[in-house]
Amino acid sequence: MQLDHYVNTIGRHLRARFGERVHKLPLHANFTCPNRDGTLGRGGCTFCNVRSFSDEAEAPIAQQLDAGRVRADRARRYLAYFQAYTSTYAEVETLQRLYEEALAGADIVGLCIGTRPDCVPDAALDLLAGYRERGYEVWLELGLQSAFDDTLARVNRGHGFAAYADATARAHARGIPVCTHLIVGLPGETPERSLDTLDRVLELGVAGLKLHPLMIVKGSRLAAAWRRGEVAPPNASHYADVATEMIRRTPADVVYHRVSATANAPTLLAPAWCAARFEGIHEIARRLAAAGPQGSLTTQPLAPPAP
């Protein structure tokens, strides 16, 4: 069952713009995070596995891109995705060097920059706006997770919703599309809170969204709480129900970069269903096929994809 029949996926969006398949190639550029290096705190967010990117070997950007091209053998064009940790957390000269190293390949058509809402200085936004002016596809990916400050404090996020609202407004002022990351099933959160978070993000204006379930991973502080029975991540059916409702409440022009997530053993501790790459996606697609596609609870439902 094709998800992009029911969701405006990033794959669907990129095919419409470039006329062919475009893949995102994840990169590790040796950034850290102010919530790990002592600037804001140490240990990071409670759900974060601080060793989650350690197997990426700190290889040069060009070498990482070459490895990604081999894995993405069905594409001829790519987005360079600075995924690991906080990819705007450096002097702008360093950012420019790294980003332009990634853009040096003729088959690289843009950048996706993953970062925190409180680590987006104007100089970094000006740099990204310059790449858009040169015709590149550019996405600023902001890890929000929840719009509720008590939840953000509970998971040791190190910022509140106001930081997200500020970064989003400054990005929009420069014409930079924002993709917001949200987690379903955070400790203390109900499905209603996930829907309220979505509504608050949509109210501020957003071009893209990433959804994924809370996962308990080795090396995170939540792992100890899970072993004590204090935290339970959502099961596949519960997650699919909440994600489906969120997608149906999202206008069709918003691009979904992700609707679920996976991890592998031994990193993944729970839920077990997240080890299967397509289980969550297929559950969501089945529900959307029955209930209605993205935007079907709004005045802007998704049209079927072009042949």
PDB file of C-alpha atoms in Angstrom:
ATOM      1  CA  MET A   1       0.000   0.000   0.000  1.00  0.00           C
ATOM      2  CA  GLN A   2       1.570   3.263  -1.175  1.00  0.00           C
ATOM      3  CA  LEU A   3       1.711   5.868   1.576  1.00  0.00           C
ATOM      4  CA  ASP A   4       1.987   8.743  -0.892  1.00  0.00           C
ATOM      5  CA  HIS A   5      -1.492   7.911  -2.186  1.00  0.00           C
ATOM      6  CA  TYR A   6      -2.737   9.280   1.131  1.00  0.00           C
ATOM      7  CA  VAL A   7       0.063  11.533   2.416  1.00  0.00           C
ATOM      8  CA  ASN A   8       2.014  14.395   0.856  1.00  0.00           C
ATOM      9  CA  THR A   9       5.331  12.689   1.504  1.00  0.00           C
ATOM     10  CA  ILE A  10       8.748  14.217   0.940  1.00  0.00           C
ATOM     11  CA  GLY A  11       9.235  11.693  -1.877  1.00  0.00           C
ATOM     12  CA  ARG A  12       6.060  12.873  -3.573  1.00  0.00           C
ATOM     13  CA  HIS A  13       7.047  16.513  -3.078  1.00  0.00           C
ATOM     14  CA  LEU A  14      10.526  16.025  -4.539  1.00  0.00           C
ATOM     15  CA  ARG A  15       9.276  14.039  -7.537  1.00  0.00           C
ATOM     16  CA  ALA A  16       6.861  16.869  -8.316  1.00  0.00           C
ATOM     17  CA  ARG A  17       9.665  19.445  -8.152  1.00  0.00           C
ATOM     18  CA  PHE A  18      12.497  17.554  -9.863  1.00  0.00           C
ATOM     19  CA  GLY A  19      10.601  15.102 -12.056  1.00  0.00           C
ATOM     20  CA  GLU A  20      12.415  12.088 -10.603  1.00  0.00           C
ATOM     21  CA  ARG A  21      13.273  10.313  -7.380  1.00  0.00           C
ATOM     22  CA  VAL A  22      15.442  12.297  -4.948  1.00  0.00           C
ATOM     23  CA  HIS A  23      16.936  10.679  -1.828  1.00  0.00           C
ATOM     24  CA  LYS A  24      18.123  12.225   1.418  1.00  0.00           C
ATOM     25  CA  LEU A  25      21.655  11.186   2.365  1.00  0.00           C
ATOM     26  CA  PRO A  26      22.274  11.448   6.150  1.00  0.00           C
ATOM     27  CA  LEU A  27      25.528  13.037   7.273  1.00  0.00           C
ATOM     28  CA  HIS A  28      27.500  13.221  10.523  1.00  0.00           C
ATOM     29  CA  ALA A  29      29.561  16.432  10.630  1.00  0.00           C
ATOM     30  CA  ASN A  30      30.919  16.076  14.184  1.00  0.00           C
ATOM     31  CA  PHE A  31      28.530  18.615  15.690  1.00  0.00           C
ATOM     32  CA  THR A  32      27.619  18.283  19.339  1.00  0.00           C
ATOM     33  CA  CYS A  33      24.689  19.722  21.308  1.00  0.00           C
ATOM     34  CA  PRO A  34      24.478  22.450  23.971  1.00  0.00           C
ATOM     35  CA  ASN A  35      22.394  20.048  26.026  1.00  0.00           C
ATOM     36  CA  ARG A  36      25.334  17.634  26.079  1.00  0.00           C
ATOM     37  CA  ASP A  37      28.460  19.781  26.177  1.00  0.00           C
ATOM     38  CA  GLY A  38      27.595  21.678  29.352  1.00  0.00           C
ATOM     39  CA  THR A  39      26.368  24.912  27.757  1.00  0.00           C
ATOM     40  CA  LEU A  40      22.791  24.095  28.772  1.00  0.00           C
ATOM     41  CA  GLY A  41      23.319  20.749  30.435  1.00  0.00           C
ATOM     42  CA  ARG A  42      24.862  17.329  30.122  1.00  0.00           C
ATOM     43  CA  GLY A  43      23.436  13.989  29.126  1.00  0.00           C
ATOM     44  CA  GLY A  44      21.063  15.362  26.520  1.00  0.00           C
ATOM     45  CA  CYS A  45      17.341  14.710  26.269  1.00  0.00           C
ATOM     46  CA  THR A  46      16.141  11.712  28.253  1.00  0.00           C
ATOM     47  CA  PHE A  47      15.103   9.878  25.068  1.00  0.00           C
ATOM     48  CA  CYS A  48      18.437  10.469  23.316  1.00  0.00           C
ATOM     49  CA  ASN A  49      21.013   7.741  22.848  1.00  0.00           C
ATOM     50  CA  VAL A  50      24.226   9.718  23.151  1.00  0.00           C
ATOM     51  CA  ARG A  51      26.052   7.039  21.151  1.00  0.00           C
ATOM     52  CA  SER A  52      23.412   6.819  18.421  1.00  0.00           C
ATOM     53  CA  PHE A  53      25.677   8.277  15.730  1.00  0.00           C
ATOM     54  CA  SER A  54      28.959   6.763  16.915  1.00  0.00           C
ATOM     55  CA  ASP A  55      28.983   4.162  14.162  1.00  0.00           C
ATOM     56  CA  GLU A  56      29.130   6.834  11.454  1.00  0.00           C
ATOM     57  CA  ALA A  57      32.894   6.962  11.832  1.00  0.00           C
ATOM     58  CA  GLU A  58      33.355  10.714  11.438  1.00  0.00           C
ATOM     59  CA  ALA A  59      34.291  10.194   7.790  1.00  0.00           C
ATOM     60  CA  PRO A  60      34.783  13.182   5.476  1.00  0.00           C
ATOM     61  CA  ILE A  61      31.554  14.602   4.051  1.00  0.00           C
ATOM     62  CA  ALA A  62      32.402  13.524   0.501  1.00  0.00           C
ATOM     63  CA  GLN A  63      33.086   9.967   1.650  1.00  0.00           C
ATOM     64  CA  GLN A  64      29.804   9.797   3.552  1.00  0.00           C
ATOM     65  CA  LEU A  65      27.936  11.038   0.494  1.00  0.00           C
ATOM     66  CA  ASP A  66      29.589   8.411  -1.709  1.00  0.00           C
ATOM     67  CA  ALA A  67      28.549   5.680   0.730  1.00  0.00           C
ATOM     68  CA  GLY A  68      25.005   7.034   0.763  1.00  0.00           C
ATOM     69  CA  ARG A  69      24.833   7.061  -3.022  1.00  0.00           C
ATOM     70  CA  VAL A  70      25.608   3.351  -3.069  1.00  0.00           C
ATOM     71  CA  ARG A  71      22.775   2.610  -0.646  1.00  0.00           C
ATOM     72  CA  ALA A  72      20.331   4.872  -2.514  1.00  0.00           C
ATOM     73  CA  ASP A  73      20.912   3.174  -5.836  1.00  0.00           C
ATOM     74  CA  ARG A  74      17.473   3.992  -7.262  1.00  0.00           C
ATOM     75  CA  ALA A  75      18.100   7.751  -7.260  1.00  0.00           C
ATOM     76  CA  ARG A  76      20.289  10.079  -9.288  1.00  0.00           C
ATOM     77  CA  ARG A  77      19.754  13.249  -7.248  1.00  0.00           C
ATOM     78  CA  TYR A  78      20.121  13.793  -3.530  1.00  0.00           C
ATOM     79  CA  LEU A  79      19.598  16.083  -0.572  1.00  0.00           C
ATOM     80  CA  ALA A  80      22.486  16.305   1.878  1.00  0.00           C
ATOM     81  CA  TYR A  81      20.905  15.767   5.291  1.00  0.00           C
ATOM     82  CA  PHE A  82      22.951  17.050   8.221  1.00  0.00           C
ATOM     83  CA  GLN A  83      21.214  14.780  10.700  1.00  0.00           C
ATOM     84  CA  ALA A  84      23.471  14.111  13.668  1.00  0.00           C
ATOM     85  CA  TYR A  85      23.008  16.273  16.740  1.00  0.00           C
ATOM     86  CA  THR A  86      22.749  20.083  16.314  1.00  0.00           C
ATOM     87  CA  SER A  87      23.823  20.975  12.796  1.00  0.00           C
ATOM     88  CA  THR A  88      23.825  24.744  13.233  1.00  0.00           C
ATOM     89  CA  TYR A  89      25.873  24.650  16.449  1.00  0.00           C
ATOM     90  CA  ALA A  90      29.116  26.192  15.183  1.00  0.00           C
ATOM     91  CA  GLU A  91      30.504  29.445  13.843  1.00  0.00           C
ATOM     92  CA  VAL A  92      28.915  30.433  10.564  1.00  0.00           C
ATOM     93  CA  GLU A  93      32.269  30.054   8.766  1.00  0.00           C
ATOM     94  CA  THR A  94      32.370  26.407   9.843  1.00  0.00           C
ATOM     95  CA  LEU A  95      28.773  25.882   8.762  1.00  0.00           C
ATOM     96  CA  GLN A  96      29.457  27.403   5.358  1.00  0.00           C
ATOM     97  CA  ARG A  97      32.490  25.191   4.806  1.00  0.00           C
ATOM     98  CA  LEU A  98      30.588  22.021   5.695  1.00  0.00           C
ATOM     99  CA  TYR A  99      27.431  22.869   3.790  1.00  0.00           C
ATOM    100  CA  GLU A 100      29.338  23.834   0.656  1.00  0.00           C
ATOM    101  CA  GLU A 101      31.430  20.694   0.857  1.00  0.00           C
ATOM    102  CA  ALA A 102      28.161  18.767   0.707  1.00  0.00           C
ATOM    103  CA  LEU A 103      26.802  20.881  -2.145  1.00  0.00           C
ATOM    104  CA  ALA A 104      29.932  20.424  -4.249  1.00  0.00           C
ATOM    105  CA  GLY A 105      28.523  17.352  -5.999  1.00  0.00           C
ATOM    106  CA  ALA A 106      26.542  18.113  -9.150  1.00  0.00           C
ATOM    107  CA  ASP A 107      23.898  15.570  -8.074  1.00  0.00           C
ATOM    108  CA  ILE A 108      23.266  17.284  -4.714  1.00  0.00           C
ATOM    109  CA  VAL A 109      20.188  19.468  -5.155  1.00  0.00           C
ATOM    110  CA  GLY A 110      19.798  20.795  -1.638  1.00  0.00           C
ATOM    111  CA  LEU A 111      20.253  20.653   2.109  1.00  0.00           C
ATOM    112  CA  CYS A 112      18.270  19.464   5.098  1.00  0.00           C
ATOM    113  CA  ILE A 113      19.656  20.895   8.336  1.00  0.00           C
ATOM    114  CA  GLY A 114      18.605  19.205  11.573  1.00  0.00           C
ATOM    115  CA  THR A 115      18.942  21.360  14.676  1.00  0.00           C
ATOM    116  CA  ARG A 116      17.390  22.686  17.888  1.00  0.00           C
ATOM    117  CA  PRO A 117      15.078  25.729  17.970  1.00  0.00           C
ATOM    118  CA  ASP A 118      17.407  27.489  20.424  1.00  0.00           C
ATOM    119  CA  CYS A 119      20.474  27.062  18.180  1.00  0.00           C
ATOM    120  CA  VAL A 120      19.415  28.949  15.068  1.00  0.00           C
ATOM    121  CA  PRO A 121      21.236  32.307  14.969  1.00  0.00           C
ATOM    122  CA  ASP A 122      20.380  34.854  12.305  1.00  0.00           C
ATOM    123  CA  ALA A 123      23.762  34.300  10.632  1.00  0.00           C
ATOM    124  CA  ALA A 124      22.920  30.624  10.055  1.00  0.00           C
ATOM    125  CA  LEU A 125      19.503  31.517   8.674  1.00  0.00           C
ATOM    126  CA  ASP A 126      21.032  34.091   6.348  1.00  0.00           C
ATOM    127  CA  LEU A 127      23.413  31.425   5.082  1.00  0.00           C
ATOM    128  CA  LEU A 128      20.573  28.988   4.365  1.00  0.00           C
ATOM    129  CA  ALA A 129      18.516  31.715   2.714  1.00  0.00           C
ATOM    130  CA  GLY A 130      21.439  32.328   0.375  1.00  0.00           C
ATOM    131  CA  TYR A 131      21.380  28.701  -0.780  1.00  0.00           C
ATOM    132  CA  ARG A 132      17.654  28.964  -1.503  1.00  0.00           C
ATOM    133  CA  GLU A 133      18.334  32.082  -3.574  1.00  0.00           C
ATOM    134  CA  ARG A 134      20.795  30.001  -5.596  1.00  0.00           C
ATOM    135  CA  GLY A 135      18.010  27.520  -6.400  1.00  0.00           C
ATOM    136  CA  TYR A 136      18.754  24.768  -3.901  1.00  0.00           C
ATOM    137  CA  GLU A 137      16.054  22.874  -2.006  1.00  0.00           C
ATOM    138  CA  VAL A 138      16.601  23.842   1.641  1.00  0.00           C
ATOM    139  CA  TRP A 139      14.825  22.583   4.767  1.00  0.00           C
ATOM    140  CA  LEU A 140      15.422  23.723   8.327  1.00  0.00           C
ATOM    141  CA  GLU A 141      14.463  20.747  10.510  1.00  0.00           C
ATOM    142  CA  LEU A 142      13.611  21.820  14.059  1.00  0.00           C
ATOM    143  CA  GLY A 143      13.359  19.252  16.838  1.00  0.00           C
ATOM    144  CA  LEU A 144      10.389  20.420  18.891  1.00  0.00           C
ATOM    145  CA  GLN A 145       8.868  17.061  19.995  1.00  0.00           C
ATOM    146  CA  SER A 146       6.054  18.694  22.038  1.00  0.00           C
ATOM    147  CA  ALA A 147       4.508  22.153  22.289  1.00  0.00           C
ATOM    148  CA  PHE A 148       4.067  21.785  26.073  1.00  0.00           C
ATOM    149  CA  ASP A 149       6.773  23.280  28.246  1.00  0.00           C
ATOM    150  CA  ASP A 150       6.143  20.856  31.117  1.00  0.00           C
ATOM    151  CA  THR A 151       6.781  17.930  28.773  1.00  0.00           C
ATOM    152  CA  LEU A 152       9.903  19.566  27.376  1.00  0.00           C
ATOM    153  CA  ALA A 153      11.199  20.067  30.923  1.00  0.00           C
ATOM    154  CA  ARG A 154      10.337  16.469  31.828  1.00  0.00           C
ATOM    155  CA  VAL A 155      12.479  15.125  28.989  1.00  0.00           C
ATOM    156  CA  ASN A 156      15.280  17.619  29.718  1.00  0.00           C
ATOM    157  CA  ARG A 157      14.915  19.305  26.374  1.00  0.00           C
ATOM    158  CA  GLY A 158      16.546  22.537  27.516  1.00  0.00           C
ATOM    159  CA  HIS A 159      14.184  24.952  25.738  1.00  0.00           C
ATOM    160  CA  GLY A 160      10.510  25.835  25.644  1.00  0.00           C
ATOM    161  CA  PHE A 161       7.919  26.391  22.943  1.00  0.00           C
ATOM    162  CA  ALA A 162       8.785  30.088  22.766  1.00  0.00           C
ATOM    163  CA  ALA A 163      12.218  29.249  21.335  1.00  0.00           C
ATOM    164  CA  TYR A 164      10.545  27.227  18.584  1.00  0.00           C
ATOM    165  CA  ALA A 165       8.075  30.018  17.792  1.00  0.00           C
ATOM    166  CA  ASP A 166      10.930  32.527  17.555  1.00  0.00           C
ATOM    167  CA  ALA A 167      13.133  30.372  15.309  1.00  0.00           C
ATOM    168  CA  THR A 168      10.201  29.547  13.058  1.00  0.00           C
ATOM    169  CA  ALA A 169       9.241  33.192  12.649  1.00  0.00           C
ATOM    170  CA  ARG A 170      12.799  34.196  11.768  1.00  0.00           C
ATOM    171  CA  ALA A 171      13.089  31.336   9.260  1.00  0.00           C
ATOM    172  CA  HIS A 172       9.777  32.268   7.633  1.00  0.00           C
ATOM    173  CA  ALA A 173      10.901  35.898   7.347  1.00  0.00           C
ATOM    174  CA  ARG A 174      13.759  34.648   5.144  1.00  0.00           C
ATOM    175  CA  GLY A 175      11.609  32.271   3.088  1.00  0.00           C
ATOM    176  CA  ILE A 176      13.152  29.135   4.635  1.00  0.00           C
ATOM    177  CA  PRO A 177      10.724  26.195   4.970  1.00  0.00           C
ATOM    178  CA  VAL A 178      10.618  24.587   8.407  1.00  0.00           C
ATOM    179  CA  CYS A 179      10.121  20.865   9.021  1.00  0.00           C
ATOM    180  CA  THR A 180       9.089  20.231  12.646  1.00  0.00           C
ATOM    181  CA  HIS A 181       9.873  16.980  14.462  1.00  0.00           C
ATOM    182  CA  LEU A 182       7.207  15.646  16.847  1.00  0.00           C
ATOM    183  CA  ILE A 183       7.239  12.583  19.113  1.00  0.00           C
ATOM    184  CA  VAL A 184       4.055  10.704  20.000  1.00  0.00           C
ATOM    185  CA  GLY A 185       3.996   8.983  23.401  1.00  0.00           C
ATOM    186  CA  LEU A 186       6.362  11.168  25.437  1.00  0.00           C
ATOM    187  CA  PRO A 187       6.120  10.603  29.211  1.00  0.00           C
ATOM    188  CA  GLY A 188       2.999  12.235  30.628  1.00  0.00           C
ATOM    189  CA  GLU A 189       1.485  12.988  27.236  1.00  0.00           C
ATOM    190  CA  THR A 190      -1.937  11.859  25.998  1.00  0.00           C
ATOM    191  CA  PRO A 191      -3.155  11.595  22.398  1.00  0.00           C
ATOM    192  CA  GLU A 192      -5.030  14.850  22.969  1.00  0.00           C
ATOM    193  CA  ARG A 193      -1.742  16.567  23.746  1.00  0.00           C
ATOM    194  CA  SER A 194      -0.226  15.288  20.515  1.00  0.00           C
ATOM    195  CA  LEU A 195      -3.169  16.769  18.618  1.00  0.00           C
ATOM    196  CA  ASP A 196      -2.878  20.050  20.515  1.00  0.00           C
ATOM    197  CA  THR A 197       0.846  20.187  19.693  1.00  0.00           C
ATOM    198  CA  LEU A 198       0.033  19.689  16.015  1.00  0.00           C
ATOM    199  CA  ASP A 199      -2.550  22.466  16.121  1.00  0.00           C
ATOM    200  CA  ARG A 200      -0.102  24.902  17.741  1.00  0.00           C
ATOM    201  CA  VAL A 201       2.582  24.090  15.162  1.00  0.00           C
ATOM    202  CA  LEU A 202       0.150  24.477  12.262  1.00  0.00           C
ATOM    203  CA  GLU A 203      -1.088  27.790  13.684  1.00  0.00           C
ATOM    204  CA  LEU A 204       2.444  29.207  13.509  1.00  0.00           C
ATOM    205  CA  GLY A 205       2.822  27.936   9.959  1.00  0.00           C
ATOM    206  CA  VAL A 206       4.967  24.980   8.983  1.00  0.00           C
ATOM    207  CA  ALA A 207       6.013  23.534   5.633  1.00  0.00           C
ATOM    208  CA  GLY A 208       6.929  20.031   6.794  1.00  0.00           C
ATOM    209  CA  LEU A 209       6.445  17.576   9.643  1.00  0.00           C
ATOM    210  CA  LYS A 210       8.181  14.500  10.980  1.00  0.00           C
ATOM    211  CA  LEU A 211       6.317  12.129  13.273  1.00  0.00           C
ATOM    212  CA  HIS A 212       7.690   9.204  15.173  1.00  0.00           C
ATOM    213  CA  PRO A 213       6.813   7.185  18.250  1.00  0.00           C
ATOM    214  CA  LEU A 214       8.717   7.379  21.491  1.00  0.00           C
ATOM    215  CA  MET A 215      11.395   4.709  21.295  1.00  0.00           C
ATOM    216  CA  ILE A 216      13.402   3.435  24.234  1.00  0.00           C
ATOM    217  CA  VAL A 217      16.989   3.091  23.128  1.00  0.00           C
ATOM    218  CA  LYS A 218      20.102   1.786  24.772  1.00  0.00           C
ATOM    219  CA  GLY A 219      22.190   4.519  26.343  1.00  0.00           C
ATOM    220  CA  SER A 220      19.270   6.854  27.043  1.00  0.00           C
ATOM    221  CA  ARG A 221      18.110   7.948  30.460  1.00  0.00           C
ATOM    222  CA  LEU A 222      14.608   6.749  29.628  1.00  0.00           C
ATOM    223  CA  ALA A 223      15.978   3.218  29.332  1.00  0.00           C
ATOM    224  CA  ALA A 224      16.404   2.997  33.118  1.00  0.00           C
ATOM    225  CA  ALA A 225      12.861   4.290  33.696  1.00  0.00           C
ATOM    226  CA  TRP A 226      11.518   1.759  31.173  1.00  0.00           C
ATOM    227  CA  ARG A 227      13.274  -1.095  32.964  1.00  0.00           C
ATOM    228  CA  ARG A 228      11.610   0.036  36.204  1.00  0.00           C
ATOM    229  CA  GLY A 229       8.231  -0.026  34.475  1.00  0.00           C
ATOM    230  CA  GLU A 230       7.785   3.752  34.718  1.00  0.00           C
ATOM    231  CA  VAL A 231       7.606   4.437  30.969  1.00  0.00           C
ATOM    232  CA  ALA A 232       5.732   2.546  28.262  1.00  0.00           C
ATOM    233  CA  PRO A 233       6.151   3.485  24.589  1.00  0.00           C
ATOM    234  CA  PRO A 234       3.057   3.264  22.358  1.00  0.00           C
ATOM    235  CA  ASN A 235       2.129  -0.016  20.723  1.00  0.00           C
ATOM    236  CA  ALA A 236       1.771  -0.114  16.946  1.00  0.00           C
ATOM    237  CA  SER A 237      -2.025   0.188  16.910  1.00  0.00           C
ATOM    238  CA  HIS A 238      -2.114   3.113  19.343  1.00  0.00           C
ATOM    239  CA  TYR A 239       0.599   4.962  17.480  1.00  0.00           C
ATOM    240  CA  ALA A 240      -1.089   4.413  14.103  1.00  0.00           C
ATOM    241  CA  ASP A 241      -4.383   5.728  15.495  1.00  0.00           C
ATOM    242  CA  VAL A 242      -2.790   8.944  16.787  1.00  0.00           C
ATOM    243  CA  ALA A 243      -0.594   9.492  13.725  1.00  0.00           C
ATOM    244  CA  THR A 244      -3.546   8.931  11.380  1.00  0.00           C
ATOM    245  CA  GLU A 245      -5.612  11.528  13.221  1.00  0.00           C
ATOM    246  CA  MET A 246      -2.730  13.999  13.088  1.00  0.00           C
ATOM    247  CA  ILE A 247      -2.202  13.462   9.360  1.00  0.00           C
ATOM    248  CA  ARG A 248      -5.902  13.878   8.588  1.00  0.00           C
ATOM    249  CA  ARG A 249      -5.863  17.178  10.531  1.00  0.00           C
ATOM    250  CA  THR A 250      -2.894  18.451   8.505  1.00  0.00           C
ATOM    251  CA  PRO A 251      -3.550  20.534   5.356  1.00  0.00           C
ATOM    252  CA  ALA A 252      -2.473  18.808   2.165  1.00  0.00           C
ATOM    253  CA  ASP A 253       0.253  21.322   1.308  1.00  0.00           C
ATOM    254  CA  VAL A 254       2.317  20.383   4.377  1.00  0.00           C
ATOM    255  CA  VAL A 255       5.030  17.864   3.463  1.00  0.00           C
ATOM    256  CA  TYR A 256       5.468  14.811   5.693  1.00  0.00           C
ATOM    257  CA  HIS A 257       9.146  13.883   5.818  1.00  0.00           C
ATOM    258  CA  ARG A 258       8.374  10.921   8.067  1.00  0.00           C
ATOM    259  CA  VAL A 259       5.301   9.296   9.609  1.00  0.00           C
ATOM    260  CA  SER A 260       7.028   6.628  11.690  1.00  0.00           C
ATOM    261  CA  ALA A 261      10.537   5.527  12.646  1.00  0.00           C
ATOM    262  CA  THR A 262      12.667   2.429  13.090  1.00  0.00           C
ATOM    263  CA  ALA A 263      15.720   1.341  15.013  1.00  0.00           C
ATOM    264  CA  ASN A 264      17.709  -1.859  15.186  1.00  0.00           C
ATOM    265  CA  ALA A 265      18.902  -4.118  17.976  1.00  0.00           C
ATOM    266  CA  PRO A 266      20.859  -3.805  20.148  1.00  0.00           C
ATOM    267  CA  THR A 267      20.142  -0.053  20.155  1.00  0.00           C
ATOM    268  CA  LEU A 268      16.351  -0.476  20.230  1.00  0.00           C
ATOM    269  CA  LEU A 269      14.919  -1.734  23.525  1.00  0.00           C
ATOM    270  CA  ALA A 270      11.220  -0.980  22.941  1.00  0.00           C
ATOM    271  CA  PRO A 271       8.747  -1.040  21.312  1.00  0.00           C
ATOM    272  CA  ALA A 272       9.641  -4.176  19.364  1.00  0.00           C
ATOM    273  CA  TRP A 273       7.475  -3.206  16.393  1.00  0.00           C
ATOM    274  CA  CYS A 274       9.849  -0.332  15.584  1.00  0.00           C
ATOM    275  CA  ALA A 275      12.426  -2.894  14.462  1.00  0.00           C
ATOM    276  CA  ALA A 276      10.287  -3.633  11.390  1.00  0.00           C
ATOM    277  CA  ARG A 277      10.947  -0.914   8.840  1.00  0.00           C
ATOM    278  CA  PHE A 278       7.500  -0.691   7.279  1.00  0.00           C
ATOM    279  CA  GLU A 279       5.129  -1.956   9.988  1.00  0.00           C
ATOM    280  CA  GLY A 280       4.165   1.466  11.303  1.00  0.00           C
ATOM    281  CA  ILE A 281       3.931   2.976   7.822  1.00  0.00           C
ATOM    282  CA  HIS A 282       1.646   0.216   6.559  1.00  0.00           C
ATOM    283  CA  GLU A 283      -0.622   0.504   9.611  1.00  0.00           C
ATOM    284  CA  ILE A 284      -1.015   4.230   8.997  1.00  0.00           C
ATOM    285  CA  ALA A 285      -1.606   3.786   5.260  1.00  0.00           C
ATOM    286  CA  ARG A 286      -4.346   1.216   5.920  1.00  0.00           C
ATOM    287  CA  ARG A 287      -6.127   3.578   8.312  1.00  0.00           C
ATOM    288  CA  LEU A 288      -5.861   6.514   5.913  1.00  0.00           C
ATOM    289  CA  ALA A 289      -7.221   4.402   3.068  1.00  0.00           C
ATOM    290  CA  ALA A 290     -10.299   3.671   5.169  1.00  0.00           C
ATOM    291  CA  ALA A 291     -10.790   7.008   6.934  1.00  0.00           C
ATOM    292  CA  GLY A 292      -9.526   9.552   4.421  1.00  0.00           C
ATOM    293  CA  PRO A 293      -6.163  11.017   3.332  1.00  0.00           C
ATOM    294  CA  GLN A 294      -4.085  13.875   4.675  1.00  0.00           C
ATOM    295  CA  GLY A 295      -6.217  16.974   5.091  1.00  0.00           C
ATOM    296  CA  SER A 296      -9.517  15.093   5.054  1.00  0.00           C
ATOM    297  CA  LEU A 297     -10.464  16.703   8.395  1.00  0.00           C
ATOM    298  CA  THR A 298      -9.657  20.152   6.980  1.00  0.00           C
ATOM    299  CA  THR A 299     -10.856  22.180   4.027  1.00  0.00           C
ATOM    300  CA  GLN A 300      -7.741  21.152   2.110  1.00  0.00           C
ATOM    301  CA  PRO A 301      -7.672  17.371   1.462  1.00  0.00           C
ATOM    302  CA  LEU A 302      -4.935  15.662  -0.509  1.00  0.00           C
ATOM    303  CA  ALA A 303      -5.591  14.924  -4.157  1.00  0.00           C
ATOM    304  CA  PRO A 304      -4.472  11.593  -5.641  1.00  0.00           C
ATOM    305  CA  PRO A 305      -0.873  11.619  -6.907  1.00  0.00           C
ATOM    306  CA  ALA A 306      -0.164  12.231 -10.574  1.00  0.00           C
ATOM    307  CA  PRO A 307       0.337   9.026 -12.614  1.00  0.00           C
TER     308      PRO A 307
END
